Coordinates of C-alpha atoms in Angstrom, one line a residue:
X542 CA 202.8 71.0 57.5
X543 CA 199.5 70.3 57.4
X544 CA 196.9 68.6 54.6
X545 CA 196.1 72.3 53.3
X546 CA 199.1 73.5 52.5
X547 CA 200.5 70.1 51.4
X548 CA 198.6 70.7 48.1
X549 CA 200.5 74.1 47.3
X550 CA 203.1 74.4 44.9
X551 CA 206.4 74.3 45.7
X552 CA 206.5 78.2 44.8
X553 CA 203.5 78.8 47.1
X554 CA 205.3 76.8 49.8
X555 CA 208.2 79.1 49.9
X556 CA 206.2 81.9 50.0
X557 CA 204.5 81.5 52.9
X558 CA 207.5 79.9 54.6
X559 CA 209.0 83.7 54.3
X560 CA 205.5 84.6 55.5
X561 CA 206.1 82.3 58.7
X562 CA 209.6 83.8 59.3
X563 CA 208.4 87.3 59.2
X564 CA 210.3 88.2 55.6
X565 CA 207.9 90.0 54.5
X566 CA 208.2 93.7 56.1
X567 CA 205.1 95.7 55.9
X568 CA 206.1 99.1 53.6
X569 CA 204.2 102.1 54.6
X570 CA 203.3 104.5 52.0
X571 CA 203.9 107.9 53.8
X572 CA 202.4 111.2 53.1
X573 CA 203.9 112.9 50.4
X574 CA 206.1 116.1 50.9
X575 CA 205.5 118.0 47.4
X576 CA 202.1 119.5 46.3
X577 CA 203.1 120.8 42.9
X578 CA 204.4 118.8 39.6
X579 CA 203.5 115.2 41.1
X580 CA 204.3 112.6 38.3
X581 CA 201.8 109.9 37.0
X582 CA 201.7 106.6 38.6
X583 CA 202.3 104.1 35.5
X584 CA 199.0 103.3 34.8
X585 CA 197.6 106.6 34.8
X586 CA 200.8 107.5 32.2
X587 CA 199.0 104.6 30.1
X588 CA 196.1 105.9 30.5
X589 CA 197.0 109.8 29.9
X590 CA 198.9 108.5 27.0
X591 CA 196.0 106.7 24.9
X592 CA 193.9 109.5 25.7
X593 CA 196.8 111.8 23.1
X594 CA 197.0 109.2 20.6
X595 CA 193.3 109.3 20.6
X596 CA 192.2 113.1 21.7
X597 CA 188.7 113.3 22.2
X598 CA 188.1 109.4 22.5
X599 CA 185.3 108.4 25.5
X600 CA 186.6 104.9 25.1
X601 CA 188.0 104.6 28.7
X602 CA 185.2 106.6 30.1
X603 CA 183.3 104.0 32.9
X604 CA 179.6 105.0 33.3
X605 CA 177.3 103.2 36.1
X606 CA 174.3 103.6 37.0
X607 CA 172.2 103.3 40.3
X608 CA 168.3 102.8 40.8
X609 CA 167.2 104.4 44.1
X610 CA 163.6 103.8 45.8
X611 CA 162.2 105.8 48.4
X612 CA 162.3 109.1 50.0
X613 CA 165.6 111.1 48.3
X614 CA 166.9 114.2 50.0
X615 CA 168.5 115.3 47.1
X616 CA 170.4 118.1 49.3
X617 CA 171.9 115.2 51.3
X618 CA 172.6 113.3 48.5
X619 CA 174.6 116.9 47.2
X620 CA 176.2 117.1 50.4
X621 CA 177.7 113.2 50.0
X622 CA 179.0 114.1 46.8
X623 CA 180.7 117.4 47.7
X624 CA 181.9 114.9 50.5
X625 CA 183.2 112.5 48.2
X626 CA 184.7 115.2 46.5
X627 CA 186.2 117.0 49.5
X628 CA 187.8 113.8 50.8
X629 CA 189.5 112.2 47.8
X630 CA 192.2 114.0 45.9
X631 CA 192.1 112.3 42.6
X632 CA 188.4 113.4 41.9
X633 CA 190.0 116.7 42.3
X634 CA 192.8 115.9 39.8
X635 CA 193.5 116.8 36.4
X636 CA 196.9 115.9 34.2
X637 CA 198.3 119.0 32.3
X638 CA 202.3 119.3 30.7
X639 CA 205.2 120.4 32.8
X640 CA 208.3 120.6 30.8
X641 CA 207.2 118.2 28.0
X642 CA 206.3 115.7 31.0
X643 CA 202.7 114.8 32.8
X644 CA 201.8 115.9 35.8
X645 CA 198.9 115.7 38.4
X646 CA 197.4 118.8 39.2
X647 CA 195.1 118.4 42.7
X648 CA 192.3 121.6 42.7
X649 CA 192.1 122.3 46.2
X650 CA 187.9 122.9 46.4
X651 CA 186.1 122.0 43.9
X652 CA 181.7 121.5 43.8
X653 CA 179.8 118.9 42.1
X654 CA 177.0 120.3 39.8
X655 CA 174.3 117.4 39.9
X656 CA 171.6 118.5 37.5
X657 CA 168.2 117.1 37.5
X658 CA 166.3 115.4 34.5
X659 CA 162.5 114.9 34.7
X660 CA 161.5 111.4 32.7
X661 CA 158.2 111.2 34.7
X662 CA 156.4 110.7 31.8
X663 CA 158.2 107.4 31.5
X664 CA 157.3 106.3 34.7
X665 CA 155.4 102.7 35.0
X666 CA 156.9 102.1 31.2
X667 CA 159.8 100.8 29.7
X668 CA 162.0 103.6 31.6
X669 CA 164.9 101.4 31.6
X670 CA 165.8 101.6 27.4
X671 CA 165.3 105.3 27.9
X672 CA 167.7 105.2 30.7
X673 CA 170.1 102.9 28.9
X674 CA 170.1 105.8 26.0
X675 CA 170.9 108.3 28.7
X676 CA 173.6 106.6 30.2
X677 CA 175.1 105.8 26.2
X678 CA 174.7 109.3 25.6
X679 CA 176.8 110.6 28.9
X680 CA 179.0 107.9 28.2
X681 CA 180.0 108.6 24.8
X682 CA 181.1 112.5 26.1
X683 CA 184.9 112.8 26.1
X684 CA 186.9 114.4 29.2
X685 CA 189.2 117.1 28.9
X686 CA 192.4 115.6 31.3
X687 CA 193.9 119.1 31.9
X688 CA 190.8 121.2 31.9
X689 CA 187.3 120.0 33.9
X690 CA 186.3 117.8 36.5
X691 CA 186.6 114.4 35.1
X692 CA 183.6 112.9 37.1
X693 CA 180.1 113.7 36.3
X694 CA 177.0 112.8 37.7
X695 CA 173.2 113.4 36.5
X696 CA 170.3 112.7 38.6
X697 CA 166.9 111.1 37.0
X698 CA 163.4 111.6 38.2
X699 CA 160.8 109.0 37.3
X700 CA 158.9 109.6 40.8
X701 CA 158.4 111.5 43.9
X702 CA 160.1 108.1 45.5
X703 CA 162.0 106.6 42.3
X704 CA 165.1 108.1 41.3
X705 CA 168.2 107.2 38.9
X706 CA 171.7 108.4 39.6
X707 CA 173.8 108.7 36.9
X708 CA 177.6 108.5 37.0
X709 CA 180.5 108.7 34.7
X710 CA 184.1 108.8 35.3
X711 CA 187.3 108.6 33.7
X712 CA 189.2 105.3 34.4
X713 CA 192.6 107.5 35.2
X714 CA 191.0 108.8 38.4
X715 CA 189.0 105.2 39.0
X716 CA 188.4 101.7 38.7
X717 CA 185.9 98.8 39.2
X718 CA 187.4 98.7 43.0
X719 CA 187.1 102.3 43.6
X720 CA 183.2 102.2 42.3
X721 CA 182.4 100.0 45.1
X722 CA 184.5 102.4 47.6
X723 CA 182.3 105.1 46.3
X724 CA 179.1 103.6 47.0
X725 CA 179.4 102.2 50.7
X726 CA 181.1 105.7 51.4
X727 CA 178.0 107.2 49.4
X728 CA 175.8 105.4 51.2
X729 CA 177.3 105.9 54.5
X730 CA 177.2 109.5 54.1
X731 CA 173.7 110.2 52.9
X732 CA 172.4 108.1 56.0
X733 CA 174.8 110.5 57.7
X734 CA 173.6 114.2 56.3
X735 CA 169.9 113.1 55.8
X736 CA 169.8 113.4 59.7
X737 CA 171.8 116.4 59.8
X738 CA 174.7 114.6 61.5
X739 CA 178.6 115.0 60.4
X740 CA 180.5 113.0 58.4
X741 CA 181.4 109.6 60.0
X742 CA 183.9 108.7 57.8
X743 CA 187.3 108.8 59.3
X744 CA 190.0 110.7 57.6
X745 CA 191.9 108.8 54.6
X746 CA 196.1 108.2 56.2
X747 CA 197.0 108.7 52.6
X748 CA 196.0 110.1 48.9
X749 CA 196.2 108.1 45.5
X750 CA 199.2 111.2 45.2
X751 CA 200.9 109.7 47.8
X752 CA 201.1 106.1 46.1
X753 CA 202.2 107.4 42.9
X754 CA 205.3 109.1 44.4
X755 CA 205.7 106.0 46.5
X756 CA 205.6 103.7 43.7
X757 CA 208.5 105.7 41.6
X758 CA 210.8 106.4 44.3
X759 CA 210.5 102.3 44.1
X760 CA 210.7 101.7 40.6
X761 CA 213.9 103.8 39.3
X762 CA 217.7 102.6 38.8
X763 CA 218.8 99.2 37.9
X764 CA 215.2 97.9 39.0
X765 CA 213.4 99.9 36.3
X766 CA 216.0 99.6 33.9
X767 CA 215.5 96.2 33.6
X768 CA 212.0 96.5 33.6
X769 CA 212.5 98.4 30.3
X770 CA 215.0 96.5 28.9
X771 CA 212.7 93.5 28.8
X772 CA 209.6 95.5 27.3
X773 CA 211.7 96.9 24.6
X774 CA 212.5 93.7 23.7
X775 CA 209.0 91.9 23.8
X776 CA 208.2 95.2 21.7
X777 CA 211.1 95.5 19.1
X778 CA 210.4 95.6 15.9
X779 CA 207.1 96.1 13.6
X780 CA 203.8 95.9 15.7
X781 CA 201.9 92.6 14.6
X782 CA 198.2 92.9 13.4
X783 CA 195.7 90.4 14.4
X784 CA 194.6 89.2 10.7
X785 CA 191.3 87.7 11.9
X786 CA 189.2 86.3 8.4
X787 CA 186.3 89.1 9.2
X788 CA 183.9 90.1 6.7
X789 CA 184.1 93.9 6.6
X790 CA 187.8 95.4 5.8
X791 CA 190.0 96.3 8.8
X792 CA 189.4 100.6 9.1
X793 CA 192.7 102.6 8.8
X794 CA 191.8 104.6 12.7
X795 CA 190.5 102.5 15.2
X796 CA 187.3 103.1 16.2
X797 CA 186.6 100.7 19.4
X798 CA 183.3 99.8 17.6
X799 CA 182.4 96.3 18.7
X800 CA 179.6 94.1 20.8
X801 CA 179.1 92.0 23.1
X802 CA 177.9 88.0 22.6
X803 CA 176.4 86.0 25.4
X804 CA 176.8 82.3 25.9
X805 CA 176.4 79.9 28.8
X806 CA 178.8 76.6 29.6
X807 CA 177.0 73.6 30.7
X808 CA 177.7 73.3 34.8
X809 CA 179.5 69.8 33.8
X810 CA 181.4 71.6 31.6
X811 CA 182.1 74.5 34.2
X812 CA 183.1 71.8 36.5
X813 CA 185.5 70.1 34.5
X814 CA 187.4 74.0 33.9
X815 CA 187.2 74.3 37.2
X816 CA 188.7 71.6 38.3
X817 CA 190.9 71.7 35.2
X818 CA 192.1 74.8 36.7
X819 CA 193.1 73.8 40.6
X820 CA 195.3 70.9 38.9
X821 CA 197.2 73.4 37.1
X822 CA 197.1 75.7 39.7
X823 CA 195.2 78.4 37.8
X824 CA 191.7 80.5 38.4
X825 CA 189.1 79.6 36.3
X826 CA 189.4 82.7 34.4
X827 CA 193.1 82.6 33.4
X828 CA 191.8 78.9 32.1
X829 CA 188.9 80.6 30.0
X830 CA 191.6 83.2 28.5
X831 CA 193.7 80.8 27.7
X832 CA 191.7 78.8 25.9
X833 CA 190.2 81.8 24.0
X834 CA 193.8 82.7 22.9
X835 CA 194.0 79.2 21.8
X836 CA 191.1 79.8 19.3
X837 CA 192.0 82.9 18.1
X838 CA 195.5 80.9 16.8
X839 CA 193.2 78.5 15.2
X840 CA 191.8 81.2 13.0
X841 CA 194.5 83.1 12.5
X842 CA 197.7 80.9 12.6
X843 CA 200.0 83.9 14.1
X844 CA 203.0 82.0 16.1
X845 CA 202.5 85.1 18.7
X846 CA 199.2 84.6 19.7
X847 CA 200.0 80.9 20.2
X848 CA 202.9 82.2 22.6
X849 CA 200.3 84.3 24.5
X850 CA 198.0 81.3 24.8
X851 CA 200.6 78.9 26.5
X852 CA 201.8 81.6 28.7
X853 CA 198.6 83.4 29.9
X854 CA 197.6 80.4 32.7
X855 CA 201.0 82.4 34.8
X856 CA 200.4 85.7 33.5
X857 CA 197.0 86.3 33.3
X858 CA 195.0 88.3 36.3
X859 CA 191.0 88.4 37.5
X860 CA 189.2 91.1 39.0
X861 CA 185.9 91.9 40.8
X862 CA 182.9 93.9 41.2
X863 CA 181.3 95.3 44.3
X864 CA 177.8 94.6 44.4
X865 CA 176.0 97.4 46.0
X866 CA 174.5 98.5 49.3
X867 CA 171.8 98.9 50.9
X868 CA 168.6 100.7 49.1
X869 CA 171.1 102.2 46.1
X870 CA 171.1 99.2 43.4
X871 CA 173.5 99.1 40.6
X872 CA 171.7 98.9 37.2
X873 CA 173.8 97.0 34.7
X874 CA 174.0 98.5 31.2

């Protein structure tokens, strides 16, 4: 073995042992044979669910927002959307009742209405707070699952060569991943149409359909039974309240009213976590999460958030952000 993989764990170790012996069989997600009544994966039951317990809530609505420069052939940039459209299933997708249960429900055409706003007036000002209102104001729109399109996209004119795109999405049909799928193949097909050439996208071997009914003909029987078993469990009994010492009176409905707070670690400081974090085997973000559980036990004094804390360096997970392509620039907001 050599030095590198002499500072694994011993669970990493045996891992890629199995790796080295060829234990791990690759498991091909095949095309799906039904078109009507597919289920929910899990996360989009999650998902399908909160949006019931709160109708009408625009809370897991993701907007983002993307400064172009230059020339725009709007038709082209149509075209790549109706593309887009065309070639993924779940942006075609809406979640209606079957027999008391979920289902997704693929539209098979569907056209993206991209409507055009004039702010030329704000042009060589302070566009960006007027944009920032714009993209709170499309954001703050609830979907209808069973009814509409749950993507929608605005276009914004400041110039003849200056553009802002405008898009917002419900998080059961995406994700921070998928937004940077959508951008290289956004990219990729305006560069395409804008010199009236096809498509050069190759044709996806599967749809997000597919997983779902993949990943529940995996997770049933025993398997899944335990699964449940365990979350009952964790869950039994009366749901615990955070009892933070806040100044305002906790509201009877939540409202997911709340900020954000900005603060920078010193880079010895950021060394030390980091390092802090390798020894115990650990990103630097389960680390960070950790420690913030750690706090919240200091002002509260619940024994379950204490749990949480010493557990969340195995449990805890980090993801990450596509930066965007070429001329298209994500505006953060």
């Amino acid at each position: 073995m050599n030095k590198q993989n002499s500072n694994l764990s011993s669970t990493k170790k045996a891992i890629l042992e199995k790796w080295k012996r060829g234990k791990f069989q690759a498991n091909t997600i095949p095309k799906r044979q039904t078109f009507n009544n597919i289920p929910l994966s899990f996360s989009q039951k999650r998902l399908w669910f909160i949006d019931q317990l709160y109708h009408g809530s625009s809370f897991y609505n993701i907007p983002i927002a993307f400064h172009i420069e230059g020339q725009l052939k709007i038709t082209a940039l149509q075209q790549s959307l109706n593309e887009i459209l065309k070639r993924h299933e779940i942006w075609r997708t809406n979640f209606t009742l079957v027999n008391g249960e979920p289902v997704q429900k693929v539209a098979p055409n569907l056209t993206w209405n991209l409507p055009i706003i004039n702010i030329e007036h704000f042009s060589g000002k302070d566009w960006e707070e007027e944009v920032k209102q714009l993209v709170a104001k499309e954001a703050r729109k609830p979907f209808n699952l069973a009814k509409e399109l749950l993507v929608r996209a605005t276009l914004l004119r400041l110039s003849e060569e200056e553009y802002v795109l405008l898009l917002t999405m419900h998080h059961i049909i995406t994700d921070g991943w998928s937004c940077g799928v959508f951008l290289r193949e956004l990219s990729t097909l305006y560069a395409a149409f804008s010199t009236n050439q096809p498509s050069p996208l190759p044709e996806l071997p599967i749809q997000y359909a597919d997983f779902t009914i993949w990943q529940r003909d995996r997770t049933q029987g025993e398997f899944l039974a335990t699964k449940l078993n365990y979350w009952k469990q964790q869950l039994s009994g009366d749901l615990t309240v955070l009892e933070l010492p806040t100044d305002p009176p906790r509201p009877s409905v939540t409202t997911f009213a709340g900020a954000k707070q900005y603060f920078t670690f010193s880079a010895p400081l950021t060394d030390t976590l980091r390092q802090l974090s390798q020894r115990e085997d650990a990103t630097l973000f389960m680390s960070l999460l950790a420690a913030f559980n750690i706090l919240l036990y200091r002002y509260t004094n619940q024994e379950d958030i204490k749990n949480v804390a010493n557990k969340q360096i195995l449990q805890a997970t980090i993801s990450s952000r596509i930066s965007s392509l070429l001329t298209m620039k994500q505006v953060n907001y």
